[in-house]
Amino acid sequence: MFRTIQDIKKKISTNNRKDTTYIHPIASYEEIAKLIAAYSNGNGGNIILGIKDDGITLNIKSFVFNLKIENILNLIDGKVRIEYNRFAFKGNNLFYISIEKSDELVSVNNTPYKFNKDGDIEEVTLKKVFISYAHKDSDLVNILEKELKKYDYISITRDIKVTAYRDSLDEFMKTIRDHDFVISVVSSAYIKSLNCMYEVMHLMQDKNYLEKLFFIIVSKDDIDYYNEKSRYDGFEAQIYDVMDRLKYVTYWRDKKAELDLNIREAALSPELMVNFSVDMRKLNSVIPPMDDFIKLLSDKVGRSFKEMYEDDFQEIIDTINR
């Protein structure tokens, strides 16, 4: 809601600096544009020109220079909502700009701005988040993505196609490592997906990976978050019982033995073997650390989707903010 002239006058009379910037004698168009962007990316605010603020008192001067709002708006990328006008206060001509919170990230010359905790303007650092998941669990990821998109400084990537990197798995992993954080939505389908396991196993080789890697463990209580047509048997990640964990380890060792046997029986030429080399390399990299991965999950590094959702994924948001 925009501030009225009466609201603005009351702020001046009470030395109120909350969500308000006073300017005198002048400021550049770029400075004013950055203020508009910062208020737009926050909770809205006011810019009042013609008042000198020494940090203790507000000294009413006058607004004396010619301000062309269109020149300021030309510097701004993104939709802003502002009202502005001249007004008289105690015999002085002043000027105000009232800014509403924007529904999108607002930038100046392609750089977004915000106010820090000290009230100073600083650049917004975009945080890149990759979501690793099995497609059977897309309903959960759609909910997660919707929640994360409420934060304009979070850029989300999902569904990077490993097939696009068939000639270089290293390039594929580099693409994922270029993200600041990775969220793994771990279900039974996830643990049985070669691409998902390849992603997470290699991320776990990075130094300090726990600082950037989140695990959301899909439990039986999460069934309500799936659309009815998307539900499948045994969807939950059964990792807390030793026999269930052993089944996953055995599953991948059997997969490796099956692929080895099929390749030997097929007696493929070296040229045709190239088509299987990627899957072979992924399998060979997944199996050795599988025990450690399952143990890590069972030690409850991750929380259930239901727990995360009911807490608005605050644990993840807080870590990203840090």
Short mmCIF file of C-alpha atoms in Angstrom, two decimals:
data_model
loop_
_atom_site.label_atom_id
_atom_site.label_comp_id
_atom_site.label_asym_id
_atom_site.label_seq_id
_atom_site.Cartn_x
_atom_site.Cartn_y
_atom_site.Cartn_z
CA MET A 1 0.00 0.00 0.00
CA PHE A 2 1.42 3.36 -1.04
CA ARG A 3 2.07 6.01 1.58
CA THR A 4 -0.06 9.14 1.41
CA ILE A 5 1.35 12.67 1.64
CA GLN A 6 -0.02 12.79 5.19
CA ASP A 7 1.94 9.60 6.01
CA ILE A 8 5.06 11.20 4.57
CA LYS A 9 4.59 14.40 6.56
CA LYS A 10 4.09 12.40 9.75
CA LYS A 11 7.35 10.53 9.13
CA ILE A 12 9.23 13.80 8.79
CA SER A 13 7.62 15.31 11.90
CA THR A 14 8.52 12.29 14.04
CA ASN A 15 12.06 11.79 12.67
CA ASN A 16 10.93 8.38 11.43
CA ARG A 17 13.59 6.64 9.34
CA LYS A 18 11.90 3.23 9.09
CA ASP A 19 11.88 2.14 5.43
CA THR A 20 12.66 5.73 4.48
CA THR A 21 15.65 7.47 2.90
CA TYR A 22 16.10 11.26 3.07
CA ILE A 23 18.18 13.00 0.43
CA HIS A 24 19.74 16.49 0.32
CA PRO A 25 21.07 18.26 -1.59
CA ILE A 26 21.24 15.88 -4.60
CA ALA A 27 21.72 12.27 -5.61
CA SER A 28 22.53 10.73 -8.97
CA TYR A 29 19.88 8.94 -10.98
CA GLU A 30 21.76 5.69 -10.45
CA GLU A 31 21.76 6.15 -6.65
CA ILE A 32 18.02 6.77 -6.65
CA ALA A 33 17.43 3.81 -8.99
CA LYS A 34 19.37 1.54 -6.59
CA LEU A 35 17.22 2.76 -3.70
CA ILE A 36 14.05 2.01 -5.64
CA ALA A 37 15.37 -1.45 -6.50
CA ALA A 38 16.34 -2.18 -2.87
CA TYR A 39 12.94 -1.09 -1.54
CA SER A 40 11.20 -3.05 -4.31
CA ASN A 41 13.15 -6.16 -3.36
CA GLY A 42 12.33 -5.62 0.31
CA ASN A 43 9.06 -4.54 1.88
CA GLY A 44 8.67 -1.25 0.06
CA GLY A 45 9.64 2.18 1.36
CA ASN A 46 10.00 5.89 0.73
CA ILE A 47 12.53 8.31 -0.69
CA ILE A 48 12.08 11.93 0.40
CA LEU A 49 14.14 14.60 -1.34
CA GLY A 50 14.80 17.99 0.20
CA ILE A 51 15.59 16.90 3.75
CA LYS A 52 19.10 16.57 5.19
CA ASP A 53 19.54 13.67 7.58
CA ASP A 54 22.62 13.95 9.82
CA GLY A 55 21.75 10.72 11.63
CA ILE A 56 20.29 12.55 14.63
CA THR A 57 17.84 15.12 13.31
CA LEU A 58 16.06 15.79 10.05
CA ASN A 59 16.71 19.27 8.71
CA ILE A 60 14.10 20.52 6.29
CA LYS A 61 15.74 22.21 3.34
CA SER A 62 14.13 22.27 -0.07
CA PHE A 63 13.99 20.22 -3.22
CA VAL A 64 15.77 22.37 -5.75
CA PHE A 65 16.93 20.19 -8.67
CA ASN A 66 15.01 18.91 -11.67
CA LEU A 67 14.30 15.19 -11.31
CA LYS A 68 13.29 13.19 -14.37
CA ILE A 69 11.69 10.00 -13.12
CA GLU A 70 11.69 8.44 -16.59
CA ASN A 71 15.50 8.66 -16.68
CA ILE A 72 15.66 6.76 -13.39
CA LEU A 73 13.19 4.11 -14.54
CA ASN A 74 15.25 3.55 -17.69
CA LEU A 75 18.05 2.25 -15.45
CA ILE A 76 15.77 -0.29 -13.76
CA ASP A 77 15.13 -3.85 -14.90
CA GLY A 78 11.96 -5.44 -13.57
CA LYS A 79 8.49 -4.22 -12.77
CA VAL A 80 8.37 -1.53 -10.08
CA ARG A 81 5.33 0.10 -8.52
CA ILE A 82 5.90 3.67 -7.43
CA GLU A 83 4.05 6.89 -6.78
CA TYR A 84 5.78 10.26 -6.71
CA ASN A 85 4.99 13.95 -6.49
CA ARG A 86 6.01 17.30 -5.12
CA PHE A 87 4.49 18.49 -1.86
CA ALA A 88 4.76 21.45 0.48
CA PHE A 89 5.88 21.05 4.09
CA LYS A 90 6.39 23.97 6.50
CA GLY A 91 6.87 26.39 3.64
CA ASN A 92 9.35 24.19 1.76
CA ASN A 93 8.91 22.39 -1.54
CA LEU A 94 9.81 18.71 -1.20
CA PHE A 95 9.51 15.62 -3.36
CA TYR A 96 8.66 12.02 -2.44
CA ILE A 97 8.79 8.63 -4.12
CA SER A 98 6.74 5.87 -2.52
CA ILE A 99 7.75 2.33 -3.53
CA GLU A 100 5.78 -0.88 -3.16
CA LYS A 101 7.28 -4.36 -2.77
CA SER A 102 7.72 -5.93 -6.21
CA ASP A 103 6.54 -9.37 -7.26
CA GLU A 104 9.82 -9.93 -9.11
CA LEU A 105 13.49 -9.25 -8.54
CA VAL A 106 14.35 -5.66 -9.50
CA SER A 107 17.80 -4.75 -10.82
CA VAL A 108 19.74 -1.67 -11.87
CA ASN A 109 21.97 -2.19 -14.89
CA ASN A 110 21.37 -5.96 -14.50
CA THR A 111 22.40 -5.99 -10.83
CA PRO A 112 19.74 -6.56 -8.12
CA TYR A 113 20.02 -4.67 -4.82
CA LYS A 114 18.72 -5.00 -1.27
CA PHE A 115 19.18 -3.39 2.14
CA ASN A 116 21.42 -5.29 4.55
CA LYS A 117 20.83 -5.52 8.30
CA ASP A 118 22.70 -2.22 8.82
CA GLY A 119 20.41 -0.43 6.38
CA ASP A 120 23.06 -0.07 3.67
CA ILE A 121 22.46 -1.00 0.05
CA GLU A 122 24.27 -4.06 -1.23
CA GLU A 123 24.11 -6.29 -4.26
CA VAL A 124 21.85 -9.33 -4.06
CA THR A 125 23.82 -12.52 -4.49
CA LEU A 126 21.77 -15.04 -6.45
CA LYS A 127 22.00 -18.55 -4.99
CA LYS A 128 21.87 -21.39 -7.51
CA VAL A 129 20.09 -24.49 -6.23
CA PHE A 130 20.00 -27.83 -8.06
CA ILE A 131 17.26 -30.32 -7.15
CA SER A 132 18.27 -33.95 -7.61
CA TYR A 133 15.34 -36.38 -7.70
CA ALA A 134 13.70 -39.34 -9.43
CA HIS A 135 10.90 -38.43 -11.82
CA LYS A 136 8.48 -40.65 -9.93
CA ASP A 137 8.72 -38.08 -7.13
CA SER A 138 8.00 -35.02 -9.31
CA ASP A 139 4.92 -34.12 -7.23
CA LEU A 140 7.09 -33.55 -4.16
CA VAL A 141 9.63 -31.55 -6.16
CA ASN A 142 6.89 -29.36 -7.66
CA ILE A 143 5.86 -28.40 -4.11
CA LEU A 144 9.46 -27.79 -3.06
CA GLU A 145 10.18 -25.69 -6.14
CA LYS A 146 7.05 -23.58 -5.58
CA GLU A 147 8.15 -22.82 -2.01
CA LEU A 148 11.72 -21.93 -3.02
CA LYS A 149 10.49 -19.66 -5.81
CA LYS A 150 8.99 -17.37 -3.18
CA TYR A 151 12.57 -16.15 -2.67
CA ASP A 152 13.71 -14.08 -5.63
CA TYR A 153 17.39 -14.59 -4.84
CA ILE A 154 17.10 -18.36 -5.32
CA SER A 155 17.62 -19.70 -8.85
CA ILE A 156 16.43 -23.28 -9.28
CA THR A 157 17.64 -25.91 -11.72
CA ARG A 158 16.18 -29.37 -12.18
CA ASP A 159 16.18 -32.03 -14.89
CA ILE A 160 19.67 -31.55 -16.33
CA LYS A 161 19.81 -34.25 -18.99
CA VAL A 162 22.79 -36.55 -18.49
CA THR A 163 22.35 -37.71 -22.10
CA ALA A 164 23.43 -34.27 -23.25
CA TYR A 165 26.82 -35.00 -21.66
CA ARG A 166 27.25 -38.54 -22.96
CA ASP A 167 30.77 -37.76 -24.15
CA SER A 168 31.81 -36.23 -20.85
CA LEU A 169 30.39 -37.17 -17.47
CA ASP A 170 32.91 -34.81 -15.92
CA GLU A 171 31.25 -31.90 -17.71
CA PHE A 172 27.88 -33.10 -16.50
CA MET A 173 29.06 -33.10 -12.89
CA LYS A 174 30.74 -29.73 -13.35
CA THR A 175 27.38 -28.33 -14.41
CA ILE A 176 25.84 -29.51 -11.13
CA ARG A 177 28.83 -28.41 -9.02
CA ASP A 178 28.44 -24.89 -10.42
CA HIS A 179 25.38 -24.61 -8.17
CA ASP A 180 25.71 -23.24 -4.65
CA PHE A 181 23.46 -25.90 -3.12
CA VAL A 182 22.01 -29.28 -4.04
CA ILE A 183 18.81 -30.73 -2.60
CA SER A 184 18.41 -34.50 -2.94
CA VAL A 185 14.86 -35.81 -2.57
CA VAL A 186 15.65 -39.37 -1.54
CA SER A 187 13.01 -42.04 -2.17
CA SER A 188 13.32 -45.72 -3.05
CA ALA A 189 13.12 -44.74 -6.72
CA TYR A 190 15.94 -42.26 -6.15
CA ILE A 191 18.24 -44.83 -4.57
CA LYS A 192 17.52 -47.19 -7.48
CA SER A 193 18.18 -44.54 -10.15
CA LEU A 194 21.65 -44.72 -11.69
CA ASN A 195 21.68 -41.07 -12.72
CA CYS A 196 20.54 -39.89 -9.27
CA MET A 197 23.12 -42.03 -7.51
CA TYR A 198 25.85 -40.84 -9.84
CA GLU A 199 24.96 -37.22 -9.05
CA VAL A 200 24.91 -37.56 -5.29
CA MET A 201 27.89 -39.92 -4.96
CA HIS A 202 30.15 -37.55 -6.86
CA LEU A 203 28.89 -34.53 -4.93
CA MET A 204 29.78 -36.36 -1.72
CA GLN A 205 33.39 -36.48 -2.89
CA ASP A 206 33.60 -32.69 -2.71
CA LYS A 207 35.24 -31.12 0.31
CA ASN A 208 32.68 -29.81 2.81
CA TYR A 209 29.86 -31.32 0.77
CA LEU A 210 27.54 -31.36 3.80
CA GLU A 211 27.55 -27.57 3.76
CA LYS A 212 25.91 -27.48 0.33
CA LEU A 213 24.05 -30.81 0.10
CA PHE A 214 20.61 -31.28 1.67
CA PHE A 215 18.82 -34.61 1.98
CA ILE A 216 15.03 -34.81 2.17
CA ILE A 217 14.17 -38.39 3.10
CA VAL A 218 10.82 -39.53 1.69
CA SER A 219 8.86 -41.39 4.38
CA LYS A 220 5.54 -43.23 4.43
CA ASP A 221 3.88 -40.11 5.90
CA ASP A 222 4.63 -38.24 2.67
CA ILE A 223 2.07 -40.20 0.62
CA ASP A 224 -0.44 -37.34 0.90
CA TYR A 225 1.87 -35.04 -1.08
CA TYR A 226 1.67 -37.24 -4.18
CA ASN A 227 -1.18 -36.89 -6.63
CA GLU A 228 -3.23 -40.06 -6.46
CA LYS A 229 -2.27 -41.16 -9.98
CA SER A 230 1.45 -40.67 -9.18
CA ARG A 231 1.59 -42.88 -6.09
CA TYR A 232 3.63 -46.05 -6.33
CA ASP A 233 4.30 -49.00 -4.04
CA GLY A 234 7.34 -48.87 -1.80
CA PHE A 235 7.99 -45.19 -2.55
CA GLU A 236 9.54 -44.40 0.84
CA ALA A 237 13.29 -44.59 1.39
CA GLN A 238 13.57 -47.55 3.76
CA ILE A 239 16.96 -46.80 5.27
CA TYR A 240 16.58 -47.17 9.01
CA ASP A 241 16.52 -50.96 9.20
CA VAL A 242 19.77 -52.81 8.50
CA MET A 243 18.05 -55.41 6.31
CA ASP A 244 16.43 -52.72 4.17
CA ARG A 245 19.77 -50.97 3.75
CA LEU A 246 21.38 -54.23 2.74
CA LYS A 247 18.75 -54.67 0.01
CA TYR A 248 19.84 -51.43 -1.67
CA VAL A 249 23.50 -52.40 -1.58
CA THR A 250 22.66 -55.82 -3.01
CA TYR A 251 20.44 -54.22 -5.68
CA TRP A 252 23.35 -52.29 -7.17
CA ARG A 253 25.81 -55.15 -6.98
CA ASP A 254 23.29 -57.34 -8.82
CA LYS A 255 22.82 -54.60 -11.43
CA LYS A 256 26.55 -54.49 -12.05
CA ALA A 257 26.79 -58.29 -12.34
CA GLU A 258 23.79 -58.34 -14.71
CA LEU A 259 25.29 -55.71 -17.00
CA ASP A 260 28.68 -57.46 -17.04
CA LEU A 261 27.03 -60.76 -17.95
CA ASN A 262 24.88 -59.26 -20.72
CA ILE A 263 27.87 -57.52 -22.28
CA ARG A 264 29.94 -60.71 -22.25
CA GLU A 265 27.13 -62.72 -23.79
CA ALA A 266 26.51 -60.11 -26.46
CA ALA A 267 30.18 -60.15 -27.50
CA LEU A 268 29.94 -56.59 -28.80
CA SER A 269 32.57 -54.99 -30.99
CA PRO A 270 34.65 -52.14 -29.48
CA GLU A 271 32.67 -49.67 -31.58
CA LEU A 272 29.36 -50.80 -30.09
CA MET A 273 30.82 -51.00 -26.59
CA VAL A 274 31.21 -47.22 -26.59
CA ASN A 275 27.44 -46.95 -26.19
CA PHE A 276 27.66 -48.82 -22.87
CA SER A 277 30.78 -47.13 -21.51
CA VAL A 278 28.89 -44.30 -19.80
CA ASP A 279 26.62 -46.63 -17.84
CA MET A 280 29.59 -48.82 -16.96
CA ARG A 281 31.53 -45.87 -15.64
CA LYS A 282 28.57 -44.65 -13.60
CA LEU A 283 27.98 -48.10 -12.13
CA ASN A 284 31.64 -48.52 -11.22
CA SER A 285 31.61 -45.16 -9.41
CA VAL A 286 28.30 -45.74 -7.60
CA ILE A 287 28.83 -49.17 -6.05
CA PRO A 288 31.94 -48.65 -3.82
CA PRO A 289 30.53 -45.73 -1.76
CA MET A 290 26.97 -47.11 -1.59
CA ASP A 291 27.42 -48.46 1.95
CA ASP A 292 28.61 -45.06 3.20
CA PHE A 293 25.78 -43.25 1.46
CA ILE A 294 23.07 -45.46 2.96
CA LYS A 295 24.66 -45.15 6.40
CA LEU A 296 24.77 -41.37 6.05
CA LEU A 297 21.06 -41.30 5.31
CA SER A 298 20.25 -43.65 8.16
CA ASP A 299 22.09 -41.36 10.57
CA LYS A 300 19.27 -38.88 9.87
CA VAL A 301 21.27 -36.21 8.16
CA GLY A 302 18.04 -35.60 6.25
CA ARG A 303 14.49 -34.96 7.47
CA SER A 304 11.24 -36.18 5.96
CA PHE A 305 9.43 -34.16 3.31
CA LYS A 306 6.47 -33.71 5.66
CA GLU A 307 8.68 -32.27 8.40
CA MET A 308 10.39 -29.92 5.96
CA TYR A 309 7.13 -28.80 4.36
CA GLU A 310 5.38 -28.10 7.68
CA ASP A 311 8.37 -25.93 8.62
CA ASP A 312 8.23 -24.10 5.25
CA PHE A 313 11.62 -25.64 4.40
CA GLN A 314 13.08 -23.09 6.80
CA GLU A 315 16.18 -25.16 7.59
CA ILE A 316 17.13 -25.10 3.92
CA ILE A 317 16.25 -21.40 3.49
CA ASP A 318 18.26 -20.39 6.55
CA THR A 319 21.34 -22.24 5.32
CA ILE A 320 21.04 -20.70 1.86
CA ASN A 321 20.75 -17.26 3.47
CA ARG A 322 23.97 -17.80 5.41
#
